[in-house]
Amino acid sequence: MIFFDIDGTLLDYDTAEKNGISHFFQKYNDIFSGNELEAMKLWHELSEKYFNKFLSKELSFEEQQGMRMYHLFKAYGVNLSPWESQHRFKQYIELYKNNWTAFEDVHYTLQTLQQGGHSLGIISNGDYEQQVKKLTALNILQYFKYIFTSSELGISKPDPEIFHRTALQLNLEMKDYYYIGDQLETDAISSTAAGMQGIWLNRDNSQLKYDIPTICSLHEVLTII
């Protein structure tokens, strides 16, 4: 059984977010003109801060969305109501979704693994509905037999318990699982700590060294599994 992360592993998340928020800044040019780089840095910080609050159950998925947008505009002197915050986040989300693309190594790798008799699954931090929409938009949903997300399991990576709960539901031994993700600590180290065979997808070819199987492209999965 082979499990995958989604964002940064299958979906080119960084490009989608960068293009989406850039187009959003253009839409509100009167506020962000001349401050785009600064605003993008702030957006990344707010996204990480409030998404982590969702993962820790301090905020709902919708609440963390609104908080990100509220504090972005507040930094530039604009106070949004809760409704306005959600409305503008929906505007951003549409621009973000328009830029969802799969990495070039995704389709061939998934198809080859499936044709080779491997069962494939997803373990992802995030909202189940949104993650399924991503897989659908990338035209890869059909490859996955199982989809587990933190919103449904009630726990998130890097807590190894998310992998234990997945294994328990499928009644399989941890050692029989592979888990592939682009984040060294959140994906590879945590899944290995849980007893899975974690693989780090080092797309940026980072020079970090760790005693975990490491690949730079999903095509390499075909040579080690």
mmCIF file with all atom_site columns, C-alpha atoms in Angstrom:
data_model
loop_
_atom_site.group_PDB
_atom_site.id
_atom_site.type_symbol
_atom_site.label_atom_id
_atom_site.label_alt_id
_atom_site.label_comp_id
_atom_site.label_asym_id
_atom_site.label_entity_id
_atom_site.label_seq_id
_atom_site.pdbx_PDB_ins_code
_atom_site.Cartn_x
_atom_site.Cartn_y
_atom_site.Cartn_z
_atom_site.occupancy
_atom_site.B_iso_or_equiv
_atom_site.pdbx_formal_charge
_atom_site.auth_seq_id
_atom_site.auth_comp_id
_atom_site.auth_asym_id
_atom_site.auth_atom_id
_atom_site.pdbx_PDB_model_num
ATOM 1   C CA . MET A 1 1   ? 0.000   0.000  0.000   1.00 0.00 ? 1   MET A CA 1
ATOM 2   C CA . ILE A 1 2   ? 1.414   3.378  -1.038  1.00 0.00 ? 2   ILE A CA 1
ATOM 3   C CA . PHE A 1 3   ? 0.151   6.620  0.471   1.00 0.00 ? 3   PHE A CA 1
ATOM 4   C CA . PHE A 1 4   ? 0.841   10.123 -0.798  1.00 0.00 ? 4   PHE A CA 1
ATOM 5   C CA . ASP A 1 5   ? 0.659   13.648 0.520   1.00 0.00 ? 5   ASP A CA 1
ATOM 6   C CA . ILE A 1 6   ? -1.081  16.146 -1.827  1.00 0.00 ? 6   ILE A CA 1
ATOM 7   C CA . ASP A 1 7   ? 0.197   19.728 -1.573  1.00 0.00 ? 7   ASP A CA 1
ATOM 8   C CA . GLY A 1 8   ? 3.755   20.024 -2.837  1.00 0.00 ? 8   GLY A CA 1
ATOM 9   C CA . THR A 1 9   ? 3.812   16.316 -3.674  1.00 0.00 ? 9   THR A CA 1
ATOM 10  C CA . LEU A 1 10  ? 1.117   15.870 -6.318  1.00 0.00 ? 10  LEU A CA 1
ATOM 11  C CA . LEU A 1 11  ? -0.171  19.441 -6.614  1.00 0.00 ? 11  LEU A CA 1
ATOM 12  C CA . ASP A 1 12  ? 2.244   22.290 -7.376  1.00 0.00 ? 12  ASP A CA 1
ATOM 13  C CA . TYR A 1 13  ? 0.969   24.202 -4.362  1.00 0.00 ? 13  TYR A CA 1
ATOM 14  C CA . ASP A 1 14  ? 3.598   26.945 -4.271  1.00 0.00 ? 14  ASP A CA 1
ATOM 15  C CA . THR A 1 15  ? 2.926   28.019 -7.862  1.00 0.00 ? 15  THR A CA 1
ATOM 16  C CA . ALA A 1 16  ? -0.843  27.866 -7.403  1.00 0.00 ? 16  ALA A CA 1
ATOM 17  C CA . GLU A 1 17  ? -0.713  29.974 -4.248  1.00 0.00 ? 17  GLU A CA 1
ATOM 18  C CA . LYS A 1 18  ? 1.752   32.487 -5.699  1.00 0.00 ? 18  LYS A CA 1
ATOM 19  C CA . ASN A 1 19  ? -0.257  33.012 -8.878  1.00 0.00 ? 19  ASN A CA 1
ATOM 20  C CA . GLY A 1 20  ? -3.571  33.038 -7.038  1.00 0.00 ? 20  GLY A CA 1
ATOM 21  C CA . ILE A 1 21  ? -2.598  35.684 -4.495  1.00 0.00 ? 21  ILE A CA 1
ATOM 22  C CA . SER A 1 22  ? -0.809  37.764 -7.165  1.00 0.00 ? 22  SER A CA 1
ATOM 23  C CA . HIS A 1 23  ? -4.021  37.947 -9.191  1.00 0.00 ? 23  HIS A CA 1
ATOM 24  C CA . PHE A 1 24  ? -5.916  38.763 -6.009  1.00 0.00 ? 24  PHE A CA 1
ATOM 25  C CA . PHE A 1 25  ? -3.572  41.689 -5.295  1.00 0.00 ? 25  PHE A CA 1
ATOM 26  C CA . GLN A 1 26  ? -4.221  42.951 -8.822  1.00 0.00 ? 26  GLN A CA 1
ATOM 27  C CA . LYS A 1 27  ? -7.947  42.834 -8.134  1.00 0.00 ? 27  LYS A CA 1
ATOM 28  C CA . TYR A 1 28  ? -7.415  45.100 -5.111  1.00 0.00 ? 28  TYR A CA 1
ATOM 29  C CA . ASN A 1 29  ? -4.686  47.148 -6.736  1.00 0.00 ? 29  ASN A CA 1
ATOM 30  C CA . ASP A 1 30  ? -5.702  50.318 -4.885  1.00 0.00 ? 30  ASP A CA 1
ATOM 31  C CA . ILE A 1 31  ? -4.688  48.659 -1.600  1.00 0.00 ? 31  ILE A CA 1
ATOM 32  C CA . PHE A 1 32  ? -1.696  46.495 -2.513  1.00 0.00 ? 32  PHE A CA 1
ATOM 33  C CA . SER A 1 33  ? -0.042  48.389 -5.393  1.00 0.00 ? 33  SER A CA 1
ATOM 34  C CA . GLY A 1 34  ? 3.655   48.842 -4.664  1.00 0.00 ? 34  GLY A CA 1
ATOM 35  C CA . ASN A 1 35  ? 3.494   46.488 -1.677  1.00 0.00 ? 35  ASN A CA 1
ATOM 36  C CA . GLU A 1 36  ? 3.015   43.175 -3.456  1.00 0.00 ? 36  GLU A CA 1
ATOM 37  C CA . LEU A 1 37  ? 6.198   41.458 -2.226  1.00 0.00 ? 37  LEU A CA 1
ATOM 38  C CA . GLU A 1 38  ? 5.642   42.571 1.348   1.00 0.00 ? 38  GLU A CA 1
ATOM 39  C CA . ALA A 1 39  ? 1.979   41.552 1.199   1.00 0.00 ? 39  ALA A CA 1
ATOM 40  C CA . MET A 1 40  ? 2.862   38.148 -0.258  1.00 0.00 ? 40  MET A CA 1
ATOM 41  C CA . LYS A 1 41  ? 5.307   37.511 2.584   1.00 0.00 ? 41  LYS A CA 1
ATOM 42  C CA . LEU A 1 42  ? 2.616   38.489 5.087   1.00 0.00 ? 42  LEU A CA 1
ATOM 43  C CA . TRP A 1 43  ? 0.097   36.232 3.330   1.00 0.00 ? 43  TRP A CA 1
ATOM 44  C CA . HIS A 1 44  ? 2.425   33.246 3.658   1.00 0.00 ? 44  HIS A CA 1
ATOM 45  C CA . GLU A 1 45  ? 2.906   33.973 7.364   1.00 0.00 ? 45  GLU A CA 1
ATOM 46  C CA . LEU A 1 46  ? -0.824  34.367 7.987   1.00 0.00 ? 46  LEU A CA 1
ATOM 47  C CA . SER A 1 47  ? -1.608  31.217 6.014   1.00 0.00 ? 47  SER A CA 1
ATOM 48  C CA . GLU A 1 48  ? 0.796   29.129 8.085   1.00 0.00 ? 48  GLU A CA 1
ATOM 49  C CA . LYS A 1 49  ? -0.318  30.673 11.377  1.00 0.00 ? 49  LYS A CA 1
ATOM 50  C CA . TYR A 1 50  ? -4.051  30.252 10.935  1.00 0.00 ? 50  TYR A CA 1
ATOM 51  C CA . PHE A 1 51  ? -3.959  26.938 9.079   1.00 0.00 ? 51  PHE A CA 1
ATOM 52  C CA . ASN A 1 52  ? -2.020  25.533 12.035  1.00 0.00 ? 52  ASN A CA 1
ATOM 53  C CA . LYS A 1 53  ? -4.789  26.828 14.307  1.00 0.00 ? 53  LYS A CA 1
ATOM 54  C CA . PHE A 1 54  ? -7.225  24.805 12.194  1.00 0.00 ? 54  PHE A CA 1
ATOM 55  C CA . LEU A 1 55  ? -5.026  21.721 12.516  1.00 0.00 ? 55  LEU A CA 1
ATOM 56  C CA . SER A 1 56  ? -4.903  22.179 16.292  1.00 0.00 ? 56  SER A CA 1
ATOM 57  C CA . LYS A 1 57  ? -8.717  22.566 16.353  1.00 0.00 ? 57  LYS A CA 1
ATOM 58  C CA . GLU A 1 58  ? -8.587  26.152 17.643  1.00 0.00 ? 58  GLU A CA 1
ATOM 59  C CA . LEU A 1 59  ? -10.448 27.350 14.538  1.00 0.00 ? 59  LEU A CA 1
ATOM 60  C CA . SER A 1 60  ? -12.784 25.746 12.019  1.00 0.00 ? 60  SER A CA 1
ATOM 61  C CA . PHE A 1 61  ? -11.665 25.479 8.400   1.00 0.00 ? 61  PHE A CA 1
ATOM 62  C CA . GLU A 1 62  ? -13.864 28.442 7.453   1.00 0.00 ? 62  GLU A CA 1
ATOM 63  C CA . GLU A 1 63  ? -12.758 30.510 10.452  1.00 0.00 ? 63  GLU A CA 1
ATOM 64  C CA . GLN A 1 64  ? -9.079  30.183 9.607   1.00 0.00 ? 64  GLN A CA 1
ATOM 65  C CA . GLN A 1 65  ? -9.847  31.303 6.052   1.00 0.00 ? 65  GLN A CA 1
ATOM 66  C CA . GLY A 1 66  ? -11.594 34.435 7.266   1.00 0.00 ? 66  GLY A CA 1
ATOM 67  C CA . MET A 1 67  ? -8.862  35.251 9.775   1.00 0.00 ? 67  MET A CA 1
ATOM 68  C CA . ARG A 1 68  ? -6.178  35.092 7.104   1.00 0.00 ? 68  ARG A CA 1
ATOM 69  C CA . MET A 1 69  ? -8.016  37.588 4.930   1.00 0.00 ? 69  MET A CA 1
ATOM 70  C CA . TYR A 1 70  ? -9.052  39.832 7.827   1.00 0.00 ? 70  TYR A CA 1
ATOM 71  C CA . HIS A 1 71  ? -5.485  40.287 9.069   1.00 0.00 ? 71  HIS A CA 1
ATOM 72  C CA . LEU A 1 72  ? -4.093  40.743 5.551   1.00 0.00 ? 72  LEU A CA 1
ATOM 73  C CA . PHE A 1 73  ? -6.348  43.729 4.926   1.00 0.00 ? 73  PHE A CA 1
ATOM 74  C CA . LYS A 1 74  ? -5.970  45.037 8.472   1.00 0.00 ? 74  LYS A CA 1
ATOM 75  C CA . ALA A 1 75  ? -2.217  45.365 7.901   1.00 0.00 ? 75  ALA A CA 1
ATOM 76  C CA . TYR A 1 76  ? -3.021  47.877 5.143   1.00 0.00 ? 76  TYR A CA 1
ATOM 77  C CA . GLY A 1 77  ? -5.548  49.874 7.107   1.00 0.00 ? 77  GLY A CA 1
ATOM 78  C CA . VAL A 1 78  ? -8.743  48.145 5.982   1.00 0.00 ? 78  VAL A CA 1
ATOM 79  C CA . ASN A 1 79  ? -11.080 46.587 8.556   1.00 0.00 ? 79  ASN A CA 1
ATOM 80  C CA . LEU A 1 80  ? -13.242 43.857 7.069   1.00 0.00 ? 80  LEU A CA 1
ATOM 81  C CA . SER A 1 81  ? -16.414 42.485 8.589   1.00 0.00 ? 81  SER A CA 1
ATOM 82  C CA . PRO A 1 82  ? -16.623 38.692 9.036   1.00 0.00 ? 82  PRO A CA 1
ATOM 83  C CA . TRP A 1 83  ? -18.813 38.517 5.915   1.00 0.00 ? 83  TRP A CA 1
ATOM 84  C CA . GLU A 1 84  ? -16.381 40.618 3.880   1.00 0.00 ? 84  GLU A CA 1
ATOM 85  C CA . SER A 1 85  ? -13.453 38.489 5.052   1.00 0.00 ? 85  SER A CA 1
ATOM 86  C CA . GLN A 1 86  ? -15.160 35.288 3.907   1.00 0.00 ? 86  GLN A CA 1
ATOM 87  C CA . HIS A 1 87  ? -16.327 36.870 0.649   1.00 0.00 ? 87  HIS A CA 1
ATOM 88  C CA . ARG A 1 88  ? -12.841 38.021 -0.276  1.00 0.00 ? 88  ARG A CA 1
ATOM 89  C CA . PHE A 1 89  ? -11.344 34.686 0.679   1.00 0.00 ? 89  PHE A CA 1
ATOM 90  C CA . LYS A 1 90  ? -13.784 33.046 -1.734  1.00 0.00 ? 90  LYS A CA 1
ATOM 91  C CA . GLN A 1 91  ? -12.539 35.427 -4.422  1.00 0.00 ? 91  GLN A CA 1
ATOM 92  C CA . TYR A 1 92  ? -8.972  34.374 -3.677  1.00 0.00 ? 92  TYR A CA 1
ATOM 93  C CA . ILE A 1 93  ? -9.860  30.683 -3.622  1.00 0.00 ? 93  ILE A CA 1
ATOM 94  C CA . GLU A 1 94  ? -11.290 30.863 -7.144  1.00 0.00 ? 94  GLU A CA 1
ATOM 95  C CA . LEU A 1 95  ? -8.060  32.438 -8.398  1.00 0.00 ? 95  LEU A CA 1
ATOM 96  C CA . TYR A 1 96  ? -6.031  29.846 -6.476  1.00 0.00 ? 96  TYR A CA 1
ATOM 97  C CA . LYS A 1 97  ? -8.088  26.969 -7.889  1.00 0.00 ? 97  LYS A CA 1
ATOM 98  C CA . ASN A 1 98  ? -7.607  28.277 -11.425 1.00 0.00 ? 98  ASN A CA 1
ATOM 99  C CA . ASN A 1 99  ? -3.891  27.634 -10.961 1.00 0.00 ? 99  ASN A CA 1
ATOM 100 C CA . TRP A 1 100 ? -4.088  24.069 -9.640  1.00 0.00 ? 100 TRP A CA 1
ATOM 101 C CA . THR A 1 101 ? -1.734  21.906 -11.700 1.00 0.00 ? 101 THR A CA 1
ATOM 102 C CA . ALA A 1 102 ? -0.061  18.559 -11.146 1.00 0.00 ? 102 ALA A CA 1
ATOM 103 C CA . PHE A 1 103 ? 3.700   18.187 -11.258 1.00 0.00 ? 103 PHE A CA 1
ATOM 104 C CA . GLU A 1 104 ? 4.847   16.666 -14.540 1.00 0.00 ? 104 GLU A CA 1
ATOM 105 C CA . ASP A 1 105 ? 5.872   13.374 -12.901 1.00 0.00 ? 105 ASP A CA 1
ATOM 106 C CA . VAL A 1 106 ? 2.502   12.677 -11.262 1.00 0.00 ? 106 VAL A CA 1
ATOM 107 C CA . HIS A 1 107 ? 0.241   11.065 -13.867 1.00 0.00 ? 107 HIS A CA 1
ATOM 108 C CA . TYR A 1 108 ? 2.775   8.622  -15.288 1.00 0.00 ? 108 TYR A CA 1
ATOM 109 C CA . THR A 1 109 ? 3.942   7.513  -11.844 1.00 0.00 ? 109 THR A CA 1
ATOM 110 C CA . LEU A 1 110 ? 0.435   6.951  -10.463 1.00 0.00 ? 110 LEU A CA 1
ATOM 111 C CA . GLN A 1 111 ? -0.709  5.150  -13.595 1.00 0.00 ? 111 GLN A CA 1
ATOM 112 C CA . THR A 1 112 ? 2.353   2.895  -13.630 1.00 0.00 ? 112 THR A CA 1
ATOM 113 C CA . LEU A 1 113 ? 2.009   2.031  -9.937  1.00 0.00 ? 113 LEU A CA 1
ATOM 114 C CA . GLN A 1 114 ? -1.680  1.237  -10.336 1.00 0.00 ? 114 GLN A CA 1
ATOM 115 C CA . GLN A 1 115 ? -1.061  -0.907 -13.400 1.00 0.00 ? 115 GLN A CA 1
ATOM 116 C CA . GLY A 1 116 ? 1.623   -2.720 -11.413 1.00 0.00 ? 116 GLY A CA 1
ATOM 117 C CA . GLY A 1 117 ? -0.989  -3.819 -8.882  1.00 0.00 ? 117 GLY A CA 1
ATOM 118 C CA . HIS A 1 118 ? -0.260  -1.336 -6.110  1.00 0.00 ? 118 HIS A CA 1
ATOM 119 C CA . SER A 1 119 ? -3.116  0.096  -4.051  1.00 0.00 ? 119 SER A CA 1
ATOM 120 C CA . LEU A 1 120 ? -2.774  3.866  -3.660  1.00 0.00 ? 120 LEU A CA 1
ATOM 121 C CA . GLY A 1 121 ? -4.079  6.222  -1.014  1.00 0.00 ? 121 GLY A CA 1
ATOM 122 C CA . ILE A 1 122 ? -3.900  9.736  0.392   1.00 0.00 ? 122 ILE A CA 1
ATOM 123 C CA . ILE A 1 123 ? -3.085  10.956 3.902   1.00 0.00 ? 123 ILE A CA 1
ATOM 124 C CA . SER A 1 124 ? -3.305  14.738 3.968   1.00 0.00 ? 124 SER A CA 1
ATOM 125 C CA . ASN A 1 125 ? -3.606  17.623 6.370   1.00 0.00 ? 125 ASN A CA 1
ATOM 126 C CA . GLY A 1 126 ? -6.604  19.721 5.410   1.00 0.00 ? 126 GLY A CA 1
ATOM 127 C CA . ASP A 1 127 ? -10.292 19.716 4.700   1.00 0.00 ? 127 ASP A CA 1
ATOM 128 C CA . TYR A 1 128 ? -11.582 16.503 3.094   1.00 0.00 ? 128 TYR A CA 1
ATOM 129 C CA . GLU A 1 129 ? -13.882 18.226 0.611   1.00 0.00 ? 129 GLU A CA 1
ATOM 130 C CA . GLN A 1 130 ? -11.222 20.636 -0.626  1.00 0.00 ? 130 GLN A CA 1
ATOM 131 C CA . GLN A 1 131 ? -8.582  17.920 -0.957  1.00 0.00 ? 131 GLN A CA 1
ATOM 132 C CA . VAL A 1 132 ? -10.936 15.753 -3.031  1.00 0.00 ? 132 VAL A CA 1
ATOM 133 C CA . LYS A 1 133 ? -11.631 18.764 -5.258  1.00 0.00 ? 133 LYS A CA 1
ATOM 134 C CA . LYS A 1 134 ? -7.893  19.103 -5.827  1.00 0.00 ? 134 LYS A CA 1
ATOM 135 C CA . LEU A 1 135 ? -7.530  15.469 -6.862  1.00 0.00 ? 135 LEU A CA 1
ATOM 136 C CA . THR A 1 136 ? -10.524 15.828 -9.168  1.00 0.00 ? 136 THR A CA 1
ATOM 137 C CA . ALA A 1 137 ? -9.171  19.008 -10.761 1.00 0.00 ? 137 ALA A CA 1
ATOM 138 C CA . LEU A 1 138 ? -5.822  17.303 -11.370 1.00 0.00 ? 138 LEU A CA 1
ATOM 139 C CA . ASN A 1 139 ? -7.660  14.341 -12.947 1.00 0.00 ? 139 ASN A CA 1
ATOM 140 C CA . ILE A 1 140 ? -6.017  11.852 -10.579 1.00 0.00 ? 140 ILE A CA 1
ATOM 141 C CA . LEU A 1 141 ? -8.844  11.012 -8.172  1.00 0.00 ? 141 LEU A CA 1
ATOM 142 C CA . GLN A 1 142 ? -9.426  7.709  -9.962  1.00 0.00 ? 142 GLN A CA 1
ATOM 143 C CA . TYR A 1 143 ? -6.027  6.388  -8.887  1.00 0.00 ? 143 TYR A CA 1
ATOM 144 C CA . PHE A 1 144 ? -6.764  6.494  -5.158  1.00 0.00 ? 144 PHE A CA 1
ATOM 145 C CA . LYS A 1 145 ? -8.638  3.774  -3.320  1.00 0.00 ? 145 LYS A CA 1
ATOM 146 C CA . TYR A 1 146 ? -8.441  5.476  0.085   1.00 0.00 ? 146 TYR A CA 1
ATOM 147 C CA . ILE A 1 147 ? -8.430  9.156  1.063   1.00 0.00 ? 147 ILE A CA 1
ATOM 148 C CA . PHE A 1 148 ? -7.773  10.186 4.664   1.00 0.00 ? 148 PHE A CA 1
ATOM 149 C CA . THR A 1 149 ? -7.571  13.796 5.846   1.00 0.00 ? 149 THR A CA 1
ATOM 150 C CA . SER A 1 150 ? -6.945  15.453 9.176   1.00 0.00 ? 150 SER A CA 1
ATOM 151 C CA . SER A 1 151 ? -10.442 16.963 9.158   1.00 0.00 ? 151 SER A CA 1
ATOM 152 C CA . GLU A 1 152 ? -11.978 13.482 9.244   1.00 0.00 ? 152 GLU A CA 1
ATOM 153 C CA . LEU A 1 153 ? -9.444  11.704 11.435  1.00 0.00 ? 153 LEU A CA 1
ATOM 154 C CA . GLY A 1 154 ? -9.349  14.486 14.005  1.00 0.00 ? 154 GLY A CA 1
ATOM 155 C CA . ILE A 1 155 ? -5.556  14.594 14.099  1.00 0.00 ? 155 ILE A CA 1
ATOM 156 C CA . SER A 1 156 ? -2.896  15.990 11.796  1.00 0.00 ? 156 SER A CA 1
ATOM 157 C CA . LYS A 1 157 ? 0.665   15.405 10.672  1.00 0.00 ? 157 LYS A CA 1
ATOM 158 C CA . PRO A 1 158 ? 3.331   15.403 12.052  1.00 0.00 ? 158 PRO A CA 1
ATOM 159 C CA . ASP A 1 159 ? 1.628   13.503 14.884  1.00 0.00 ? 159 ASP A CA 1
ATOM 160 C CA . PRO A 1 160 ? 2.392   9.826  14.118  1.00 0.00 ? 160 PRO A CA 1
ATOM 161 C CA . GLU A 1 161 ? -1.069  8.949  15.437  1.00 0.00 ? 161 GLU A CA 1
ATOM 162 C CA . ILE A 1 162 ? -2.633  10.002 12.119  1.00 0.00 ? 162 ILE A CA 1
ATOM 163 C CA . PHE A 1 163 ? -0.776  7.135  10.445  1.00 0.00 ? 163 PHE A CA 1
ATOM 164 C CA . HIS A 1 164 ? -1.721  4.678  13.194  1.00 0.00 ? 164 HIS A CA 1
ATOM 165 C CA . ARG A 1 165 ? -5.410  5.549  12.826  1.00 0.00 ? 165 ARG A CA 1
ATOM 166 C CA . THR A 1 166 ? -5.202  5.048  9.079   1.00 0.00 ? 166 THR A CA 1
ATOM 167 C CA . ALA A 1 167 ? -3.572  1.639  9.486   1.00 0.00 ? 167 ALA A CA 1
ATOM 168 C CA . LEU A 1 168 ? -6.149  0.629  12.090  1.00 0.00 ? 168 LEU A CA 1
ATOM 169 C CA . GLN A 1 169 ? -9.026  1.431  9.740   1.00 0.00 ? 169 GLN A CA 1
ATOM 170 C CA . LEU A 1 170 ? -7.470  -0.664 6.973   1.00 0.00 ? 170 LEU A CA 1
ATOM 171 C CA . ASN A 1 171 ? -6.352  -3.473 9.304   1.00 0.00 ? 171 ASN A CA 1
ATOM 172 C CA . LEU A 1 172 ? -2.827  -3.571 7.908   1.00 0.00 ? 172 LEU A CA 1
ATOM 173 C CA . GLU A 1 173 ? 0.601   -3.650 9.526   1.00 0.00 ? 173 GLU A CA 1
ATOM 174 C CA . MET A 1 174 ? 2.448   -0.323 9.587   1.00 0.00 ? 174 MET A CA 1
ATOM 175 C CA . LYS A 1 175 ? 5.495   -1.884 7.956   1.00 0.00 ? 175 LYS A CA 1
ATOM 176 C CA . ASP A 1 176 ? 3.384   -2.711 4.899   1.00 0.00 ? 176 ASP A CA 1
ATOM 177 C CA . TYR A 1 177 ? 2.838   0.989  4.106   1.00 0.00 ? 177 TYR A CA 1
ATOM 178 C CA . TYR A 1 178 ? 4.887   3.452  2.143   1.00 0.00 ? 178 TYR A CA 1
ATOM 179 C CA . TYR A 1 179 ? 4.287   7.167  2.644   1.00 0.00 ? 179 TYR A CA 1
ATOM 180 C CA . ILE A 1 180 ? 5.617   9.765  0.202   1.00 0.00 ? 180 ILE A CA 1
ATOM 181 C CA . GLY A 1 181 ? 5.611   13.493 0.881   1.00 0.00 ? 181 GLY A CA 1
ATOM 182 C CA . ASP A 1 182 ? 7.569   16.657 0.181   1.00 0.00 ? 182 ASP A CA 1
ATOM 183 C CA . GLN A 1 183 ? 8.001   17.795 3.799   1.00 0.00 ? 183 GLN A CA 1
ATOM 184 C CA . LEU A 1 184 ? 10.930  16.154 5.586   1.00 0.00 ? 184 LEU A CA 1
ATOM 185 C CA . GLU A 1 185 ? 9.608   16.427 9.142   1.00 0.00 ? 185 GLU A CA 1
ATOM 186 C CA . THR A 1 186 ? 5.851   16.537 8.558   1.00 0.00 ? 186 THR A CA 1
ATOM 187 C CA . ASP A 1 187 ? 5.778   13.677 6.059   1.00 0.00 ? 187 ASP A CA 1
ATOM 188 C CA . ALA A 1 188 ? 8.901   11.531 5.938   1.00 0.00 ? 188 ALA A CA 1
ATOM 189 C CA . ILE A 1 189 ? 10.137  11.652 9.525   1.00 0.00 ? 189 ILE A CA 1
ATOM 190 C CA . SER A 1 190 ? 6.678   11.425 11.125  1.00 0.00 ? 190 SER A CA 1
ATOM 191 C CA . SER A 1 191 ? 5.546   8.492  8.972   1.00 0.00 ? 191 SER A CA 1
ATOM 192 C CA . THR A 1 192 ? 8.819   6.688  9.665   1.00 0.00 ? 192 THR A CA 1
ATOM 193 C CA . ALA A 1 193 ? 8.375   7.322  13.396  1.00 0.00 ? 193 ALA A CA 1
ATOM 194 C CA . ALA A 1 194 ? 4.938   5.728  13.128  1.00 0.00 ? 194 ALA A CA 1
ATOM 195 C CA . GLY A 1 195 ? 6.456   2.575  11.645  1.00 0.00 ? 195 GLY A CA 1
ATOM 196 C CA . MET A 1 196 ? 5.742   3.199  7.973   1.00 0.00 ? 196 MET A CA 1
ATOM 197 C CA . GLN A 1 197 ? 8.341   3.220  5.228   1.00 0.00 ? 197 GLN A CA 1
ATOM 198 C CA . GLY A 1 198 ? 8.614   6.984  4.813   1.00 0.00 ? 198 GLY A CA 1
ATOM 199 C CA . ILE A 1 199 ? 10.080  8.490  1.650   1.00 0.00 ? 199 ILE A CA 1
ATOM 200 C CA . TRP A 1 200 ? 11.065  12.150 1.377   1.00 0.00 ? 200 TRP A CA 1
ATOM 201 C CA . LEU A 1 201 ? 10.259  13.759 -1.976  1.00 0.00 ? 201 LEU A CA 1
ATOM 202 C CA . ASN A 1 202 ? 12.967  16.420 -2.046  1.00 0.00 ? 202 ASN A CA 1
ATOM 203 C CA . ARG A 1 203 ? 11.729  18.393 -5.053  1.00 0.00 ? 203 ARG A CA 1
ATOM 204 C CA . ASP A 1 204 ? 13.981  21.369 -4.275  1.00 0.00 ? 204 ASP A CA 1
ATOM 205 C CA . ASN A 1 205 ? 17.059  19.138 -4.056  1.00 0.00 ? 205 ASN A CA 1
ATOM 206 C CA . SER A 1 206 ? 17.759  20.504 -0.589  1.00 0.00 ? 206 SER A CA 1
ATOM 207 C CA . GLN A 1 207 ? 21.138  19.561 0.836   1.00 0.00 ? 207 GLN A CA 1
ATOM 208 C CA . LEU A 1 208 ? 19.611  18.443 4.144   1.00 0.00 ? 208 LEU A CA 1
ATOM 209 C CA . LYS A 1 209 ? 20.812  14.970 5.074   1.00 0.00 ? 209 LYS A CA 1
ATOM 210 C CA . TYR A 1 210 ? 18.694  12.490 6.985   1.00 0.00 ? 210 TYR A CA 1
ATOM 211 C CA . ASP A 1 211 ? 18.700  8.724  7.276   1.00 0.00 ? 211 ASP A CA 1
ATOM 212 C CA . ILE A 1 212 ? 15.480  8.331  5.290   1.00 0.00 ? 212 ILE A CA 1
ATOM 213 C CA . PRO A 1 213 ? 15.029  7.211  1.663   1.00 0.00 ? 213 PRO A CA 1
ATOM 214 C CA . THR A 1 214 ? 15.069  10.380 -0.445  1.00 0.00 ? 214 THR A CA 1
ATOM 215 C CA . ILE A 1 215 ? 13.989  11.040 -4.031  1.00 0.00 ? 215 ILE A CA 1
ATOM 216 C CA . CYS A 1 216 ? 13.907  14.197 -6.158  1.00 0.00 ? 216 CYS A CA 1
ATOM 217 C CA . SER A 1 217 ? 11.172  13.062 -8.549  1.00 0.00 ? 217 SER A CA 1
ATOM 218 C CA . LEU A 1 218 ? 8.188   10.744 -8.257  1.00 0.00 ? 218 LEU A CA 1
ATOM 219 C CA . HIS A 1 219 ? 9.592   8.816  -11.212 1.00 0.00 ? 219 HIS A CA 1
ATOM 220 C CA . GLU A 1 220 ? 12.214  7.461  -8.801  1.00 0.00 ? 220 GLU A CA 1
ATOM 221 C CA . VAL A 1 221 ? 9.458   5.746  -6.811  1.00 0.00 ? 221 VAL A CA 1
ATOM 222 C CA . LEU A 1 222 ? 9.185   3.236  -9.647  1.00 0.00 ? 222 LEU A CA 1
ATOM 223 C CA . THR A 1 223 ? 12.751  2.075  -9.033  1.00 0.00 ? 223 THR A CA 1
ATOM 224 C CA . ILE A 1 224 ? 12.506  1.600  -5.254  1.00 0.00 ? 224 ILE A CA 1
ATOM 225 C CA . ILE A 1 225 ? 9.032   0.127  -4.724  1.00 0.00 ? 225 ILE A CA 1
#
